Amino acid sequence: MAESYLLKNLKPAGPGTKDLPDKVDILITDGKITKAAASINEDATHSSDFGGAYVSAGWMDMHVHFREPGFEHKETIETGSKAAAFGGFTDVACMPNTSPAASSRDVIEYIRKKGEMQPVRVHPIGCVSIDRKGKQLAEMADMKEGGAVAFSDDGDPVFDSRLMRIALEYSSMWNMPVINHEEDLALSRPGHMNEGRVSTRLGLQGSPGIAEEVMIARDIMLAELTGGHIHVAHISTAKGVELVREGKKKGIRVTTEVCPHHFDLTDEEIERTGFDTNFKMHPPLRTAEDVEAMIEGLRDSTIDVICTDHAPHSVDEKEAEFIYAPNGIIGLETAFAISCMRLLHAGHMSLDDVLERMITAPRTILNLPVPDFKEGSQAQLTIFDPDAKWTFTADQVRSRSRNSPYLDRELKGRALGIFNKGELVLAEEI
Ligand SMILES: [Zn+2]
C-alpha cells in the first residue's frame, strides 16, 4: 500500500485556499494531495486530527544563515533545518557567507545536496563576488546552473558601485534578484548600535540610519539604470522604507524584506537590559518611529516579505563584551509568534496578509513555485495556531545556537508542524 496521510479537522488560511471549505480534511498519497474536502473517511496509513488548527501553504524564510560549510559550531544545515521546521517553514534560502563562501558551483551544490536530506527545502544563494571579497564578479551563470536562487554578499554589502551595476545587468538576464546588505561602511563603522539618543546616553559609537539609506538609494538607481532586480535585505529605517516606496511607484524593480526584531524592538532594549548582546545585530535595532514605519510598510505592501536573518552564534561568542560580540540573532523558532503578536493580534494586518508575506512574496521574488492545494500537487503545508500561548525556553531551541532576545518570553502564535517532502513533521517531535 502506498504511504498515505489523512490530516483531519483543519482550517485553511492564506493564499490558494479560497475554494476550500471552512473546515477541511486533506488526504495525501506518496507526498501528493489526492483530496481536500470537508470530510474524508478513507483509510490512510497515518491519520491525525488537528482539532481545528489552521493549515496554509508552507512558509518560506528567504534569509537564513546556516553556517555550513565552515562554521559548524554555530549551526549546520541539519540543525538549521530543524529550527526551520520547528518554526513552521518548509523552505529556506541560505546566505553564502560560509567558509568557503558559496561563490562557486561546487559549494552551491554541496549545500543543495545536504539540504536534500532535511525535512525543509534548502535553496542556496550564491555570492555576487568571488569569496565575498567585493572585487571580482563570481561565476553567476555557473552557480545558477548549480541551483542558486539569488545572488548576495550578505554579511557584507556589495560596496563597489560598478560591481553592483554589472551584477544587476547579469542577473537580470535570468530574472534573478541581487540581494544587498545595505550598508555604507564608511558611514557605519565601527557602529555598535543605532546612532541616536540611546547610543549617546550609553557612550557607544553608533551606526546611523543614513549608512543604510544611501546604499538603498544607490541600489534603486542602479536597478533603474540596468533594469535589474534589487532586493533590499533586512530593511530597518523609516527613510529606507520611503525610498523603496518611491522606487516601486516609479516602476523600478525593487523589493524588500523585514525581520520580526525590526518591527518589534528598539535600541532602548540595549539600555534596558544592560548591554545584552542578544539585542546586537546588523542593521541595528532602531527607534520607535522606525518600528512604526516597518509596520506601515508591511501594511501597504512596500515591504514584500517577512524573513528572519537567522544568524546563529555560539554562547561563547555572544558572551563577549557588547562592542566585541558578533552581530545577529536566531529567529526561525520565534518569527511567526512575533508576527502574530505585533501584526495580527495588534490589529495591523489580517492573518491572510501576514501569510502572504511568508508564502507567496518570497517565492515570487526567487522564482519558485508557490505551493497549492490542488489535487496532484506536492503537499507542502504548515499547520499552526495563531492563538497558542507558549514560553520560548532554551529546551525549545532547535538551532545549535541560542542567541535569541526572546528566550524565556511568553509568546502567542505557534507552528504545530509541517508536511513537506512526503512526511509529516510535528514541532513537538523535532
Ligand atoms: Zn545582512
Coordinates of C-alpha atoms and ligand atoms in Angstrom, one line a residue:
M1 CA 0.0 0.0 0.0
A2 CA 1.2 3.5 -0.8
E3 CA 2.2 5.7 2.1
S4 CA -0.8 8.0 2.8
Y5 CA -1.6 10.6 5.4
L6 CA -5.0 11.8 6.4
L7 CA -4.8 15.2 8.1
K8 CA -8.2 15.9 9.7
N9 CA -10.0 18.9 11.1
L10 CA -8.1 21.8 9.7
K11 CA -9.0 25.4 9.0
P12 CA -7.5 26.7 5.7
A13 CA -5.9 30.1 5.5
G14 CA -3.8 32.2 3.2
P15 CA -3.1 32.0 -0.5
G16 CA -4.6 29.2 -2.6
T17 CA -7.3 28.3 0.0
K18 CA -10.3 30.4 -1.0
D19 CA -12.0 27.5 -2.9
L20 CA -11.7 25.1 0.1
P21 CA -14.4 24.6 2.7
D22 CA -14.0 26.4 6.1
K23 CA -13.1 23.1 7.7
V24 CA -11.0 20.7 5.7
D25 CA -9.6 17.2 5.7
I26 CA -6.6 16.6 3.5
L27 CA -5.6 13.2 2.1
I28 CA -2.0 12.9 0.9
T29 CA -0.7 9.9 -1.0
D30 CA 3.0 9.5 -1.8
G31 CA 3.6 13.1 -1.0
K32 CA 0.9 14.5 -3.3
I33 CA -2.5 15.9 -2.3
T34 CA -5.1 13.5 -3.5
K35 CA -8.1 15.1 -1.9
A36 CA -9.1 18.2 0.2
A37 CA -12.7 18.2 1.3
A38 CA -15.0 19.0 4.2
S39 CA -14.9 15.4 5.4
I40 CA -12.8 12.4 4.2
N41 CA -13.4 9.0 5.6
E42 CA -10.9 6.9 3.6
D43 CA -8.3 4.7 5.2
A44 CA -4.8 6.0 5.4
T45 CA -1.5 4.6 6.7
H46 CA -1.3 7.6 9.1
S47 CA -4.2 9.7 10.4
S48 CA -4.0 12.8 12.6
D49 CA -6.8 15.0 14.0
F50 CA -5.6 18.6 14.4
G51 CA -8.7 19.8 16.3
G52 CA -9.4 22.8 14.2
A53 CA -5.9 24.2 13.9
Y54 CA -5.1 26.3 10.8
V55 CA -3.4 25.0 7.7
S56 CA -1.7 27.0 4.9
A57 CA 0.7 26.5 2.1
G58 CA 4.2 26.0 3.5
W59 CA 6.0 29.1 4.8
M60 CA 9.3 30.3 3.3
D61 CA 12.2 32.2 5.0
M62 CA 14.3 33.7 2.3
H63 CA 17.1 34.9 4.6
V64 CA 18.9 32.5 6.9
H65 CA 22.5 31.7 7.8
F66 CA 23.1 28.0 8.2
R67 CA 26.9 28.4 8.6
E68 CA 27.8 25.2 6.8
P69 CA 30.4 24.7 5.4
G70 CA 32.9 26.3 7.8
F71 CA 31.2 27.4 11.0
E72 CA 29.5 24.2 12.1
H73 CA 30.0 25.1 15.8
K74 CA 27.3 27.8 15.2
E75 CA 24.9 25.9 13.0
T76 CA 24.7 23.1 10.4
I77 CA 22.4 22.6 7.6
E78 CA 20.8 19.8 9.6
T79 CA 20.3 21.8 12.9
G80 CA 19.2 24.9 11.0
S81 CA 16.7 22.9 9.1
K82 CA 15.3 21.5 12.4
A83 CA 14.9 25.1 13.7
A84 CA 13.1 26.0 10.4
A85 CA 10.7 23.0 10.6
F86 CA 10.0 23.8 14.3
G87 CA 9.2 27.4 13.3
G88 CA 6.8 26.2 10.5
F89 CA 8.9 26.8 7.5
T90 CA 9.0 24.3 4.6
D91 CA 11.5 26.3 2.6
V92 CA 14.6 28.5 3.4
A93 CA 17.1 30.3 1.3
C94 CA 20.5 30.4 2.9
M95 CA 23.1 33.1 2.6
P96 CA 26.5 32.4 1.2
N97 CA 28.8 33.8 3.9
T98 CA 30.1 30.3 4.7
S99 CA 33.7 29.2 4.6
P100 CA 34.5 28.6 1.8
A101 CA 32.0 31.2 0.7
A102 CA 29.3 30.0 -1.7
S103 CA 30.8 31.7 -4.6
S104 CA 31.3 28.6 -6.8
R105 CA 29.1 26.0 -8.2
D106 CA 30.8 23.3 -6.0
V107 CA 29.7 24.9 -2.8
I108 CA 26.2 25.7 -4.1
E109 CA 25.8 22.0 -5.0
Y110 CA 27.2 20.9 -1.6
I111 CA 24.6 23.0 0.2
R112 CA 21.8 21.9 -2.1
K113 CA 22.7 18.2 -1.7
K114 CA 22.9 18.4 2.1
G115 CA 19.6 20.2 2.0
E116 CA 18.0 17.3 0.2
M117 CA 18.4 15.1 3.3
Q118 CA 16.5 17.6 5.5
P119 CA 12.8 18.0 6.2
V120 CA 12.8 21.5 4.7
R121 CA 13.8 22.6 1.2
V122 CA 17.1 24.4 1.3
H123 CA 17.7 26.9 -1.5
P124 CA 21.3 28.2 -1.7
I125 CA 22.0 31.9 -2.5
G126 CA 25.3 32.4 -4.4
C127 CA 27.8 35.2 -3.8
V128 CA 27.9 38.3 -6.0
S129 CA 31.7 38.4 -5.8
I130 CA 34.4 35.8 -5.6
D131 CA 34.9 34.8 -1.9
R132 CA 32.6 37.7 -1.0
K133 CA 35.7 40.0 -1.3
G134 CA 33.7 42.6 -3.3
K135 CA 36.3 42.7 -6.1
Q136 CA 35.5 40.4 -9.0
L137 CA 32.2 39.1 -10.1
A138 CA 31.6 35.4 -9.1
E139 CA 30.6 32.8 -11.8
M140 CA 26.9 33.7 -11.5
A141 CA 25.7 31.6 -14.5
D142 CA 27.5 28.5 -13.2
M143 CA 26.0 28.9 -9.7
K144 CA 22.6 29.4 -11.2
E145 CA 23.1 26.0 -13.1
G146 CA 24.0 24.5 -9.7
G147 CA 20.8 25.6 -8.1
A148 CA 21.4 29.2 -6.7
V149 CA 18.2 31.1 -6.4
A150 CA 19.6 34.6 -6.0
F151 CA 22.9 36.5 -5.5
S152 CA 24.2 38.3 -2.4
D153 CA 27.4 39.0 -0.5
D154 CA 25.2 39.3 2.7
G155 CA 27.0 39.8 5.9
D156 CA 28.7 42.5 3.9
P157 CA 27.4 44.9 1.3
V158 CA 28.4 45.0 -2.3
F159 CA 30.2 48.2 -1.7
D160 CA 31.7 48.8 -5.2
S161 CA 29.0 50.5 -7.3
R162 CA 30.5 49.3 -10.6
L163 CA 30.4 45.7 -9.4
M164 CA 26.8 46.1 -8.3
R165 CA 25.9 47.6 -11.7
I166 CA 27.4 44.6 -13.5
A167 CA 25.8 42.1 -11.1
L168 CA 22.4 43.6 -11.8
E169 CA 23.0 43.5 -15.5
Y170 CA 23.9 39.8 -15.5
S171 CA 21.3 38.7 -13.0
S172 CA 18.6 40.4 -15.0
M173 CA 19.3 38.1 -17.9
W174 CA 17.9 35.3 -15.8
N175 CA 15.3 37.4 -14.0
M176 CA 17.1 36.7 -10.7
P177 CA 17.4 39.3 -7.9
V178 CA 20.6 40.7 -6.3
I179 CA 20.0 40.9 -2.5
N180 CA 22.1 43.6 -0.9
H181 CA 23.1 44.1 2.7
E182 CA 22.6 47.8 2.5
E183 CA 25.4 49.4 4.5
D184 CA 27.8 52.2 3.5
L185 CA 30.8 51.0 5.6
A186 CA 32.4 54.4 5.5
L187 CA 29.4 55.8 7.4
S188 CA 28.6 52.9 9.6
R189 CA 31.9 51.7 11.2
P190 CA 32.5 50.8 13.9
G191 CA 28.8 51.1 14.6
H192 CA 28.0 49.0 17.6
M193 CA 24.3 50.0 17.7
N194 CA 21.9 52.6 16.2
E195 CA 23.3 56.1 16.3
G196 CA 20.9 58.2 18.2
R197 CA 19.8 59.4 21.6
V198 CA 20.4 56.0 23.2
S199 CA 23.9 55.5 21.8
T200 CA 24.8 59.0 23.0
R201 CA 23.5 58.2 26.5
L202 CA 25.4 54.9 26.6
G203 CA 28.5 56.4 25.1
L204 CA 28.7 53.8 22.3
Q205 CA 29.6 54.6 18.7
G206 CA 26.5 54.2 16.6
S207 CA 25.7 53.3 13.0
P208 CA 23.4 55.9 11.6
G209 CA 20.3 55.2 9.5
I210 CA 21.9 57.2 6.7
A211 CA 24.5 54.4 6.2
E212 CA 21.7 52.1 5.2
E213 CA 19.7 54.7 3.3
V214 CA 22.4 55.9 0.9
M215 CA 23.1 52.3 -0.2
I216 CA 19.4 51.7 -0.7
A217 CA 19.2 54.9 -2.8
R218 CA 22.2 53.9 -4.9
D219 CA 20.9 50.4 -5.5
I220 CA 17.5 51.6 -6.6
M221 CA 19.2 54.0 -9.0
L222 CA 21.3 51.2 -10.4
A223 CA 18.3 48.9 -10.7
E224 CA 16.6 51.7 -12.7
L225 CA 19.6 52.1 -14.9
T226 CA 20.1 48.4 -15.6
G227 CA 16.6 47.0 -15.4
G228 CA 17.8 44.6 -12.8
H229 CA 16.0 43.5 -9.7
I230 CA 17.4 44.7 -6.4
H231 CA 16.1 43.1 -3.2
V232 CA 16.9 45.2 -0.2
A233 CA 17.9 42.9 2.6
H234 CA 16.6 43.3 6.2
I235 CA 15.3 46.9 5.9
S236 CA 15.3 48.8 9.2
T237 CA 14.8 52.6 8.8
A238 CA 11.7 54.7 8.0
K239 CA 13.6 56.6 5.3
G240 CA 14.7 53.3 3.7
V241 CA 11.1 52.2 3.5
E242 CA 10.2 55.5 1.9
L243 CA 12.9 55.1 -0.7
V244 CA 11.6 51.6 -1.6
R245 CA 8.0 53.0 -1.7
E246 CA 9.1 55.8 -4.2
G247 CA 11.1 53.3 -6.3
K248 CA 8.1 51.0 -6.6
K249 CA 5.9 53.9 -7.6
K250 CA 8.3 54.6 -10.5
G251 CA 8.1 51.0 -11.6
I252 CA 11.7 50.2 -10.7
R253 CA 12.3 46.5 -9.8
V254 CA 12.9 46.9 -6.1
T255 CA 11.6 44.6 -3.4
T256 CA 12.4 44.3 0.3
E257 CA 12.1 42.3 3.5
V258 CA 11.9 43.0 7.2
C259 CA 12.8 40.8 10.2
P260 CA 10.5 40.5 13.2
H261 CA 13.0 42.1 15.6
H262 CA 12.9 45.2 13.4
F263 CA 9.2 45.6 13.7
D264 CA 9.2 44.7 17.3
L265 CA 12.2 46.0 19.2
T266 CA 14.0 49.3 19.6
D267 CA 17.5 50.4 20.6
E268 CA 16.2 51.1 24.1
E269 CA 16.4 47.4 24.8
I270 CA 20.2 47.6 24.9
E271 CA 20.0 50.2 27.7
R272 CA 17.1 48.4 29.5
T273 CA 19.0 45.0 29.5
G274 CA 22.4 46.5 30.4
F275 CA 24.1 45.6 27.1
D276 CA 22.6 42.2 26.4
T277 CA 24.3 41.1 23.2
N278 CA 21.2 39.3 22.1
F279 CA 20.0 42.7 21.1
K280 CA 23.0 43.3 18.9
M281 CA 22.6 42.8 15.1
H282 CA 23.2 44.5 11.9
P283 CA 21.3 46.5 10.8
P284 CA 20.9 47.5 14.5
L285 CA 17.6 47.9 16.4
R286 CA 16.4 51.4 15.6
T287 CA 13.8 53.7 17.1
A288 CA 10.1 53.5 17.8
E289 CA 9.4 55.7 14.7
D290 CA 11.3 53.2 12.6
V291 CA 9.4 50.3 14.1
E292 CA 6.1 52.1 13.2
A293 CA 7.4 52.6 9.6
M294 CA 8.2 48.9 9.3
I295 CA 4.6 48.0 10.2
E296 CA 3.2 50.6 7.9
G297 CA 5.5 49.3 5.1
L298 CA 4.2 45.8 5.6
R299 CA 0.6 47.1 5.7
D300 CA 0.8 48.9 2.4
S301 CA 3.0 46.2 0.7
T302 CA 6.0 48.4 0.3
I303 CA 7.7 45.7 2.3
D304 CA 7.1 42.4 0.5
V305 CA 8.5 39.8 2.8
I306 CA 8.9 38.8 6.4
C307 CA 12.2 37.0 6.9
T308 CA 14.3 36.2 9.9
D309 CA 18.0 36.8 9.1
H310 CA 18.5 33.8 11.4
A311 CA 22.1 34.3 12.4
P312 CA 23.4 31.7 14.9
H313 CA 26.5 32.4 17.1
S314 CA 27.8 30.2 19.9
V315 CA 27.3 31.1 23.5
D316 CA 31.0 31.8 23.9
E317 CA 31.0 34.3 21.0
K318 CA 27.9 36.1 22.2
E319 CA 29.1 36.3 25.8
A320 CA 31.8 38.8 24.8
E321 CA 31.6 42.4 25.8
F322 CA 28.9 44.2 23.8
I323 CA 31.3 46.1 21.4
Y324 CA 33.2 42.8 20.6
A325 CA 30.2 40.5 20.3
P326 CA 29.2 39.4 16.8
N327 CA 26.1 40.7 15.1
G328 CA 23.0 38.7 14.8
I329 CA 20.3 36.6 16.5
I330 CA 18.5 33.3 15.7
G331 CA 14.9 33.8 14.6
L332 CA 13.4 30.8 12.9
E333 CA 11.7 29.4 16.0
T334 CA 10.0 32.7 17.0
A335 CA 9.3 34.5 13.7
F336 CA 5.7 33.5 13.5
A337 CA 4.9 34.3 17.1
I338 CA 6.4 37.8 16.9
S339 CA 4.5 38.4 13.6
C340 CA 1.3 37.3 15.3
M341 CA 1.8 39.4 18.3
R342 CA 3.0 42.6 16.6
L343 CA 0.9 42.5 13.4
L344 CA -2.1 40.2 13.7
H345 CA -3.1 40.4 17.3
A346 CA -2.2 44.1 17.4
G347 CA -4.8 44.7 14.7
H348 CA -2.4 45.9 12.0
M349 CA -2.7 43.1 9.5
S350 CA -5.1 40.2 8.7
L351 CA -3.9 36.6 9.0
D352 CA -4.1 36.3 5.2
D353 CA -1.9 39.3 4.7
V354 CA 0.7 38.0 7.2
L355 CA 0.8 34.7 5.5
E356 CA 1.1 36.3 2.1
R357 CA 4.4 37.8 3.3
M358 CA 5.7 34.4 4.3
I359 CA 4.3 32.2 1.4
T360 CA 3.8 34.0 -1.9
A361 CA 6.1 37.0 -1.7
P362 CA 9.4 35.3 -1.1
R363 CA 8.8 32.7 -3.8
T364 CA 7.7 35.2 -6.3
I365 CA 10.9 37.1 -5.7
L366 CA 13.0 34.0 -6.1
N367 CA 11.1 32.5 -9.0
L368 CA 10.0 29.4 -7.0
P369 CA 6.6 27.8 -7.4
V370 CA 4.0 28.7 -4.7
P371 CA 2.6 25.5 -3.1
D372 CA -1.2 25.0 -3.6
F373 CA -3.9 22.6 -2.5
K374 CA -4.8 21.3 -5.9
E375 CA -5.3 17.6 -6.5
G376 CA -2.0 16.1 -7.7
S377 CA 0.2 18.9 -6.2
Q378 CA 3.1 18.2 -3.9
A379 CA 1.8 18.6 -0.4
Q380 CA 3.8 21.4 1.2
L381 CA 1.9 22.6 4.2
T382 CA 2.2 24.4 7.5
I383 CA -0.1 23.7 10.4
F384 CA -0.3 26.3 13.1
D385 CA -2.3 28.1 15.8
P386 CA -2.0 31.9 15.9
D387 CA -3.6 32.0 19.4
A388 CA -1.4 29.3 21.1
K389 CA 0.4 30.7 24.2
W390 CA 3.8 29.3 24.9
T391 CA 7.1 30.2 26.5
F392 CA 10.2 30.0 24.3
T393 CA 12.7 28.3 26.6
A394 CA 16.2 27.0 26.0
D395 CA 14.8 23.5 25.7
Q396 CA 12.8 24.6 22.7
V397 CA 15.7 26.0 20.7
R398 CA 16.3 23.6 17.8
S399 CA 19.2 25.7 16.4
R400 CA 22.7 24.8 17.5
S401 CA 23.0 28.3 19.0
R402 CA 20.7 30.1 21.4
N403 CA 21.3 33.8 20.8
S404 CA 17.7 35.0 20.9
P405 CA 16.3 38.1 22.6
Y406 CA 13.1 36.2 23.1
L407 CA 14.3 33.4 25.4
D408 CA 12.0 32.9 28.3
R409 CA 9.5 35.3 26.9
E410 CA 5.8 34.4 26.8
L411 CA 4.7 34.3 23.2
K412 CA 1.4 33.9 21.3
G413 CA 1.2 32.1 18.0
R414 CA 3.0 28.9 17.1
A415 CA 3.6 26.4 14.3
L416 CA 2.4 22.9 15.1
G417 CA 4.1 21.1 12.2
I418 CA 4.8 21.0 8.5
F419 CA 4.0 18.5 5.8
N420 CA 6.9 18.5 3.4
K421 CA 8.8 16.1 1.2
G422 CA 6.2 13.3 1.8
E423 CA 6.4 13.5 5.6
L424 CA 4.5 15.0 8.5
V425 CA 6.9 16.6 10.9
L426 CA 5.3 17.7 14.1
A427 CA 7.1 20.5 16.0
E428 CA 6.9 18.7 19.4
E429 CA 8.7 15.7 17.8
I430 CA 11.6 17.5 16.3
Ligands
ZN1 ZN 22.9 41.2 6.2

